[in-house]
Amino acid sequence: MKIIRTIAEMKEISQKYRRSSETVGFVPTMGYLHEGHLTLMKRAREENSIVVASIFVNPLQFGPNEDFDAYPRDFKRDESLAESAQIDYLFYPDVEDMYPDEMTVQINVKNRADVLCGRKRIGHFNGVAMVLMKLFSIIQPNNVYFGLKDAQQVAVVDGMIRDFNLPVQLRTVETVREEDGLAKSSRNVYLTEKERKEAPALYQSLIAAKEKIISGERNPQVIISAVKDFLQKNTNGKVEYVEIYSFPDMKQLDCLEGKFIMALAVQYSKARLIDNLIIEL
Ligand code: AMP
């Protein structure tokens, strides 16, 4: 595995592969790698001759009161984990290289970003879209890998690929969980011991809701109330939202049908956790 520190070097490598018959798989991350990230990398490894992963904590996707400075970082640890996933290149650029000057163009994500996390995290998906457009253009991948843990991100990337006719294929990977059901996340390290014990309630509330839906409940409001109720009884974290939308277009539903997402966010003392289930009836 080769570590690439500059855009110039990464572009040189990408151009070489673009002219060859290799297929390039790309896994963007913000580092502090865990089994979720490694599953994306392993899938990319199986499906491509060349695998590039990036580690870049993107300042544009953090709001002024969010955890950009406190976001966990440990490059040495990430380097050995990425190596174990047998990727070819680890792209690890500086903020100054990625955003040297004030930008001329902004990306404004219009649809799919005004619900769930996007409603609270104003500008978050604009920042995500901007960094991904840059990374896709630097790396020129054939296939890009994203986790359904961040399902709204998947919906936005899906729309962006279509809107800009980007020559990349979106591949998604199911959420990787701890044994007790908690979705793996770099932010889990910021849970207190007590919060960590309660946090599986997020997934449990979604599973209980799924069972209600399987038994025939079709009213989204009834399901949302049940999930909120479950969370209030089983964790002291502050429920930020519980919402249901069609997936991936994120439209309001009066009756549960087709493919939809049940998603939630809970704020703990130092970590804000999200989880979701996508169901197809
Ligand atoms: P992040 O470093 O949090 O930006 O995540 C980088 C990529 O890993 C995104 O596509 C995430 O959706 C994905 N990811 C993060 N956690 C998980 C997980 N528990 N299971 C599957 N994919 C994940």
Short mmCIF file of C-alpha atoms and ligand atoms in Angstrom, two decimals:
data_model
loop_
_atom_site.label_atom_id
_atom_site.label_comp_id
_atom_site.label_asym_id
_atom_site.label_seq_id
_atom_site.Cartn_x
_atom_site.Cartn_y
_atom_site.Cartn_z
CA MET A 1 0.00 0.00 0.00
CA LYS A 2 1.30 3.40 -0.98
CA ILE A 3 0.46 6.56 0.93
CA ILE A 4 -0.22 9.56 -1.30
CA ARG A 5 0.01 12.97 0.36
CA THR A 6 -0.61 15.36 -2.56
CA ILE A 7 -3.32 15.89 -5.16
CA ALA A 8 -0.65 16.21 -7.87
CA GLU A 9 0.75 12.75 -7.14
CA MET A 10 -2.71 11.19 -6.85
CA LYS A 11 -3.75 12.68 -10.22
CA GLU A 12 -0.67 11.30 -11.90
CA ILE A 13 -1.54 7.81 -10.65
CA SER A 14 -5.22 8.16 -11.62
CA GLN A 15 -4.34 9.25 -15.13
CA LYS A 16 -2.11 6.23 -15.57
CA TYR A 17 -5.00 3.90 -14.64
CA ARG A 18 -7.53 5.85 -16.70
CA ARG A 19 -5.50 5.04 -19.80
CA SER A 20 -5.25 1.35 -18.89
CA SER A 21 -7.90 -1.36 -18.63
CA GLU A 22 -7.74 -1.44 -14.80
CA THR A 23 -10.93 -0.80 -12.83
CA VAL A 24 -10.47 1.56 -9.93
CA GLY A 25 -12.60 1.24 -6.78
CA PHE A 26 -12.66 4.20 -4.39
CA VAL A 27 -13.63 4.34 -0.70
CA PRO A 28 -13.83 7.86 0.76
CA THR A 29 -13.54 8.08 4.57
CA MET A 30 -12.78 10.53 7.34
CA GLY A 31 -10.47 8.02 9.02
CA TYR A 32 -10.42 6.57 12.52
CA LEU A 33 -11.14 3.38 10.68
CA HIS A 34 -13.31 0.58 11.99
CA GLU A 35 -14.88 -2.62 10.68
CA GLY A 36 -17.50 -0.59 8.72
CA HIS A 37 -14.82 1.18 6.66
CA LEU A 38 -12.84 -2.05 6.27
CA THR A 39 -15.92 -3.84 4.92
CA LEU A 40 -16.22 -1.17 2.19
CA MET A 41 -12.52 -1.59 1.38
CA LYS A 42 -12.79 -5.39 1.25
CA ARG A 43 -15.78 -5.17 -1.08
CA ALA A 44 -13.85 -2.72 -3.29
CA ARG A 45 -10.92 -5.14 -3.22
CA GLU A 46 -13.13 -7.98 -4.50
CA GLU A 47 -14.62 -5.94 -7.33
CA ASN A 48 -11.70 -3.89 -8.69
CA SER A 49 -8.12 -4.39 -9.81
CA ILE A 50 -7.01 -1.17 -8.08
CA VAL A 51 -8.38 0.15 -4.77
CA VAL A 52 -7.92 3.69 -3.50
CA ALA A 53 -9.19 4.83 -0.10
CA SER A 54 -9.00 8.38 1.18
CA ILE A 55 -8.75 9.78 4.67
CA PHE A 56 -9.80 13.41 4.85
CA VAL A 57 -11.70 15.09 7.66
CA ASN A 58 -13.54 17.55 5.45
CA PRO A 59 -13.99 20.93 7.17
CA LEU A 60 -16.74 21.95 4.71
CA GLN A 61 -19.15 19.34 6.04
CA PHE A 62 -18.92 20.43 9.69
CA GLY A 63 -21.04 23.27 11.02
CA PRO A 64 -19.51 26.01 13.25
CA ASN A 65 -20.67 24.27 16.46
CA GLU A 66 -19.84 20.74 15.34
CA ASP A 67 -16.94 18.45 16.20
CA PHE A 68 -14.41 19.18 13.40
CA ASP A 69 -11.52 19.82 15.83
CA ALA A 70 -12.57 17.02 18.17
CA TYR A 71 -13.20 14.46 15.40
CA PRO A 72 -11.03 11.44 16.30
CA ARG A 73 -7.85 11.11 14.24
CA ASP A 74 -5.06 8.51 14.37
CA PHE A 75 -3.23 8.16 11.10
CA LYS A 76 -0.72 5.51 12.21
CA ARG A 77 -3.52 3.23 13.38
CA ASP A 78 -5.51 3.89 10.18
CA GLU A 79 -2.48 3.15 8.05
CA SER A 80 -2.07 -0.35 9.46
CA LEU A 81 -5.82 -1.08 9.28
CA ALA A 82 -5.97 0.07 5.64
CA GLU A 83 -2.93 -2.06 4.89
CA SER A 84 -4.75 -5.09 6.34
CA ALA A 85 -7.62 -4.48 3.90
CA GLN A 86 -5.06 -4.79 1.08
CA ILE A 87 -5.82 -1.53 -0.64
CA ASP A 88 -3.31 -0.16 -3.15
CA TYR A 89 -3.32 3.56 -2.38
CA LEU A 90 -4.23 5.54 0.71
CA PHE A 91 -4.86 9.15 -0.27
CA TYR A 92 -4.30 11.46 2.72
CA PRO A 93 -4.33 15.08 1.55
CA ASP A 94 -3.96 18.27 3.61
CA VAL A 95 -6.79 20.75 4.00
CA GLU A 96 -4.56 23.40 2.33
CA ASP A 97 -4.08 21.19 -0.72
CA MET A 98 -7.81 20.41 -1.01
CA TYR A 99 -9.02 23.98 -0.35
CA PRO A 100 -6.15 26.36 -1.19
CA ASP A 101 -8.25 29.48 -1.96
CA GLU A 102 -11.77 30.71 -1.63
CA MET A 103 -13.79 28.66 -4.09
CA THR A 104 -15.46 30.08 -7.18
CA VAL A 105 -18.22 27.49 -7.38
CA GLN A 106 -20.48 26.23 -4.65
CA ILE A 107 -22.63 23.12 -4.70
CA ASN A 108 -26.10 23.50 -3.26
CA VAL A 109 -27.80 20.15 -2.68
CA LYS A 110 -31.47 20.88 -3.24
CA ASN A 111 -33.38 17.64 -2.90
CA ARG A 112 -32.88 14.79 -0.44
CA ALA A 113 -30.91 17.06 1.93
CA ASP A 114 -33.70 19.03 3.60
CA VAL A 115 -34.78 16.18 5.90
CA LEU A 116 -33.14 13.98 8.58
CA CYS A 117 -29.55 15.10 9.30
CA GLY A 118 -29.65 17.76 6.57
CA ARG A 119 -32.39 19.71 8.32
CA LYS A 120 -30.30 20.15 11.47
CA ARG A 121 -26.84 20.16 9.90
CA ILE A 122 -27.27 23.14 7.58
CA GLY A 123 -24.79 23.01 4.70
CA HIS A 124 -23.53 19.55 5.68
CA PHE A 125 -24.50 17.87 2.40
CA ASN A 126 -23.21 20.82 0.35
CA GLY A 127 -19.83 20.13 1.96
CA VAL A 128 -20.13 16.40 1.37
CA ALA A 129 -21.04 16.94 -2.30
CA MET A 130 -18.16 19.37 -2.79
CA VAL A 131 -15.48 17.10 -1.34
CA LEU A 132 -16.80 14.10 -3.26
CA MET A 133 -16.84 16.00 -6.57
CA LYS A 134 -13.22 16.93 -5.90
CA LEU A 135 -12.20 13.42 -4.85
CA PHE A 136 -13.99 11.79 -7.81
CA SER A 137 -12.29 14.19 -10.17
CA ILE A 138 -8.83 13.61 -8.63
CA ILE A 139 -9.14 9.80 -8.39
CA GLN A 140 -11.39 9.13 -11.42
CA PRO A 141 -12.77 5.87 -10.02
CA ASN A 142 -15.00 3.43 -11.88
CA ASN A 143 -16.77 2.29 -8.70
CA VAL A 144 -17.37 4.23 -5.49
CA TYR A 145 -18.25 2.59 -2.17
CA PHE A 146 -20.55 4.03 0.49
CA GLY A 147 -22.10 2.61 3.66
CA LEU A 148 -25.85 2.56 4.24
CA LYS A 149 -25.09 3.62 7.81
CA ASP A 150 -25.12 7.09 6.21
CA ALA A 151 -28.13 6.40 4.02
CA GLN A 152 -28.97 10.06 3.41
CA GLN A 153 -25.43 10.52 2.09
CA VAL A 154 -26.05 7.57 -0.26
CA ALA A 155 -29.28 9.24 -1.48
CA VAL A 156 -27.46 12.55 -2.12
CA VAL A 157 -24.52 10.87 -3.88
CA ASP A 158 -26.95 8.86 -6.02
CA GLY A 159 -28.70 12.10 -7.07
CA MET A 160 -25.41 13.90 -7.67
CA ILE A 161 -24.02 11.12 -9.89
CA ARG A 162 -27.16 11.30 -12.00
CA ASP A 163 -27.37 15.12 -12.11
CA PHE A 164 -23.75 15.55 -13.21
CA ASN A 165 -23.67 12.38 -15.35
CA LEU A 166 -20.59 11.32 -13.42
CA PRO A 167 -18.89 8.28 -14.96
CA VAL A 168 -18.91 6.30 -11.69
CA GLN A 169 -21.01 3.44 -10.34
CA LEU A 170 -22.39 3.75 -6.81
CA ARG A 171 -21.97 0.62 -4.68
CA THR A 172 -23.55 0.41 -1.24
CA VAL A 173 -22.70 -1.75 1.75
CA GLU A 174 -25.01 -2.72 4.65
CA THR A 175 -24.37 -1.20 8.06
CA VAL A 176 -21.76 -3.11 10.05
CA ARG A 177 -22.72 -3.43 13.72
CA GLU A 178 -21.25 -4.37 17.09
CA GLU A 179 -22.46 -7.66 18.54
CA ASP A 180 -25.16 -5.86 20.52
CA GLY A 181 -26.47 -4.12 17.39
CA LEU A 182 -24.90 -0.66 17.80
CA ALA A 183 -23.83 0.61 14.37
CA LYS A 184 -20.05 0.94 14.24
CA SER A 185 -19.00 4.58 14.13
CA SER A 186 -15.82 6.57 14.68
CA ARG A 187 -17.84 8.68 17.12
CA ASN A 188 -18.70 5.72 19.41
CA VAL A 189 -15.42 6.36 21.29
CA TYR A 190 -17.03 9.49 22.70
CA LEU A 191 -19.81 7.61 24.48
CA THR A 192 -19.52 7.33 28.26
CA GLU A 193 -19.66 3.80 29.67
CA LYS A 194 -23.30 4.29 30.63
CA GLU A 195 -24.23 5.72 27.23
CA ARG A 196 -22.46 2.86 25.47
CA LYS A 197 -24.65 0.41 27.44
CA GLU A 198 -27.82 2.24 26.38
CA ALA A 199 -26.86 2.92 22.76
CA PRO A 200 -28.04 -0.45 21.33
CA ALA A 201 -31.55 0.94 22.00
CA LEU A 202 -31.25 2.85 18.70
CA TYR A 203 -31.12 -0.32 16.60
CA GLN A 204 -33.54 -2.16 18.89
CA SER A 205 -36.14 0.59 18.39
CA LEU A 206 -35.83 0.19 14.62
CA ILE A 207 -36.10 -3.61 14.80
CA ALA A 208 -39.22 -3.34 16.98
CA ALA A 209 -40.68 -0.93 14.40
CA LYS A 210 -39.86 -3.30 11.57
CA GLU A 211 -41.74 -6.06 13.40
CA LYS A 212 -44.80 -3.80 13.67
CA ILE A 213 -44.60 -3.10 9.94
CA ILE A 214 -44.26 -6.81 9.14
CA SER A 215 -47.36 -7.41 11.27
CA GLY A 216 -49.27 -4.99 9.04
CA GLU A 217 -48.93 -1.45 10.48
CA ARG A 218 -48.79 1.01 7.57
CA ASN A 219 -49.23 4.38 9.28
CA PRO A 220 -45.82 6.14 9.46
CA GLN A 221 -46.92 8.33 12.37
CA VAL A 222 -47.81 5.29 14.49
CA ILE A 223 -44.39 3.78 13.79
CA ILE A 224 -42.57 7.04 14.51
CA SER A 225 -44.39 7.43 17.86
CA ALA A 226 -43.55 3.84 18.80
CA VAL A 227 -39.85 4.37 18.02
CA LYS A 228 -39.74 7.62 20.02
CA ASP A 229 -41.49 5.90 22.90
CA PHE A 230 -39.03 3.02 22.84
CA LEU A 231 -36.07 5.40 22.83
CA GLN A 232 -37.42 7.52 25.65
CA LYS A 233 -37.89 4.41 27.78
CA ASN A 234 -34.54 2.82 26.98
CA THR A 235 -31.99 5.60 26.74
CA ASN A 236 -31.28 8.98 28.31
CA GLY A 237 -29.87 10.32 25.01
CA LYS A 238 -31.86 13.21 23.55
CA VAL A 239 -33.89 12.09 20.54
CA GLU A 240 -33.14 14.59 17.76
CA TYR A 241 -35.38 13.05 15.12
CA VAL A 242 -37.22 9.91 14.10
CA GLU A 243 -38.46 10.16 10.53
CA ILE A 244 -39.67 7.99 7.66
CA TYR A 245 -39.32 8.81 3.94
CA SER A 246 -39.39 7.02 0.63
CA PHE A 247 -35.87 5.95 -0.34
CA PRO A 248 -33.77 7.20 -2.03
CA ASP A 249 -35.89 10.19 -3.08
CA MET A 250 -36.73 11.17 0.53
CA LYS A 251 -40.37 12.11 -0.01
CA GLN A 252 -43.01 12.21 2.72
CA LEU A 253 -45.21 9.09 2.90
CA ASP A 254 -48.82 8.95 4.11
CA CYS A 255 -48.85 5.18 3.97
CA LEU A 256 -45.87 2.82 4.15
CA GLU A 257 -45.29 1.25 0.75
CA GLY A 258 -42.48 0.55 -1.71
CA LYS A 259 -38.94 1.24 -0.50
CA PHE A 260 -38.57 3.54 2.49
CA ILE A 261 -36.15 4.52 5.23
CA MET A 262 -36.78 4.77 8.98
CA ALA A 263 -34.00 6.90 10.39
CA LEU A 264 -33.15 8.43 13.73
CA ALA A 265 -30.56 10.55 15.49
CA VAL A 266 -29.85 10.64 19.22
CA GLN A 267 -27.62 13.18 20.92
CA TYR A 268 -25.47 11.92 23.82
CA SER A 269 -23.21 14.08 25.97
CA LYS A 270 -20.33 14.13 23.45
CA ALA A 271 -21.51 12.05 20.50
CA ARG A 272 -24.45 12.33 18.17
CA LEU A 273 -25.39 8.88 16.85
CA ILE A 274 -27.49 8.01 13.79
CA ASP A 275 -29.02 4.76 12.62
CA ASN A 276 -31.56 3.62 10.06
CA LEU A 277 -33.29 0.68 8.46
CA ILE A 278 -34.31 0.56 4.82
CA ILE A 279 -37.36 -1.60 4.17
CA GLU A 280 -38.95 -2.66 0.90
CA LEU A 281 -42.56 -3.85 1.00
P1 AMP B 1 -16.90 8.24 7.56
O1 AMP B 1 -15.46 8.01 7.80
O2 AMP B 1 -17.74 8.22 8.79
O3 AMP B 1 -17.17 9.44 6.67
O4 AMP B 1 -17.42 7.00 6.72
C1 AMP B 1 -16.82 6.64 5.50
C2 AMP B 1 -17.67 5.60 4.82
O5 AMP B 1 -17.81 4.46 5.67
C3 AMP B 1 -19.10 6.11 4.54
O6 AMP B 1 -19.52 5.61 3.27
C4 AMP B 1 -19.88 5.49 5.66
O7 AMP B 1 -21.25 5.29 5.35
C5 AMP B 1 -19.19 4.16 5.82
N1 AMP B 1 -19.45 3.62 7.15
C6 AMP B 1 -19.25 4.22 8.36
N2 AMP B 1 -19.68 3.42 9.36
C7 AMP B 1 -20.17 2.30 8.77
C8 AMP B 1 -20.77 1.10 9.27
N3 AMP B 1 -20.95 0.90 10.56
N4 AMP B 1 -21.15 0.18 8.37
C9 AMP B 1 -20.99 0.38 7.03
N5 AMP B 1 -20.42 1.47 6.50
C10 AMP B 1 -20.03 2.42 7.35
#
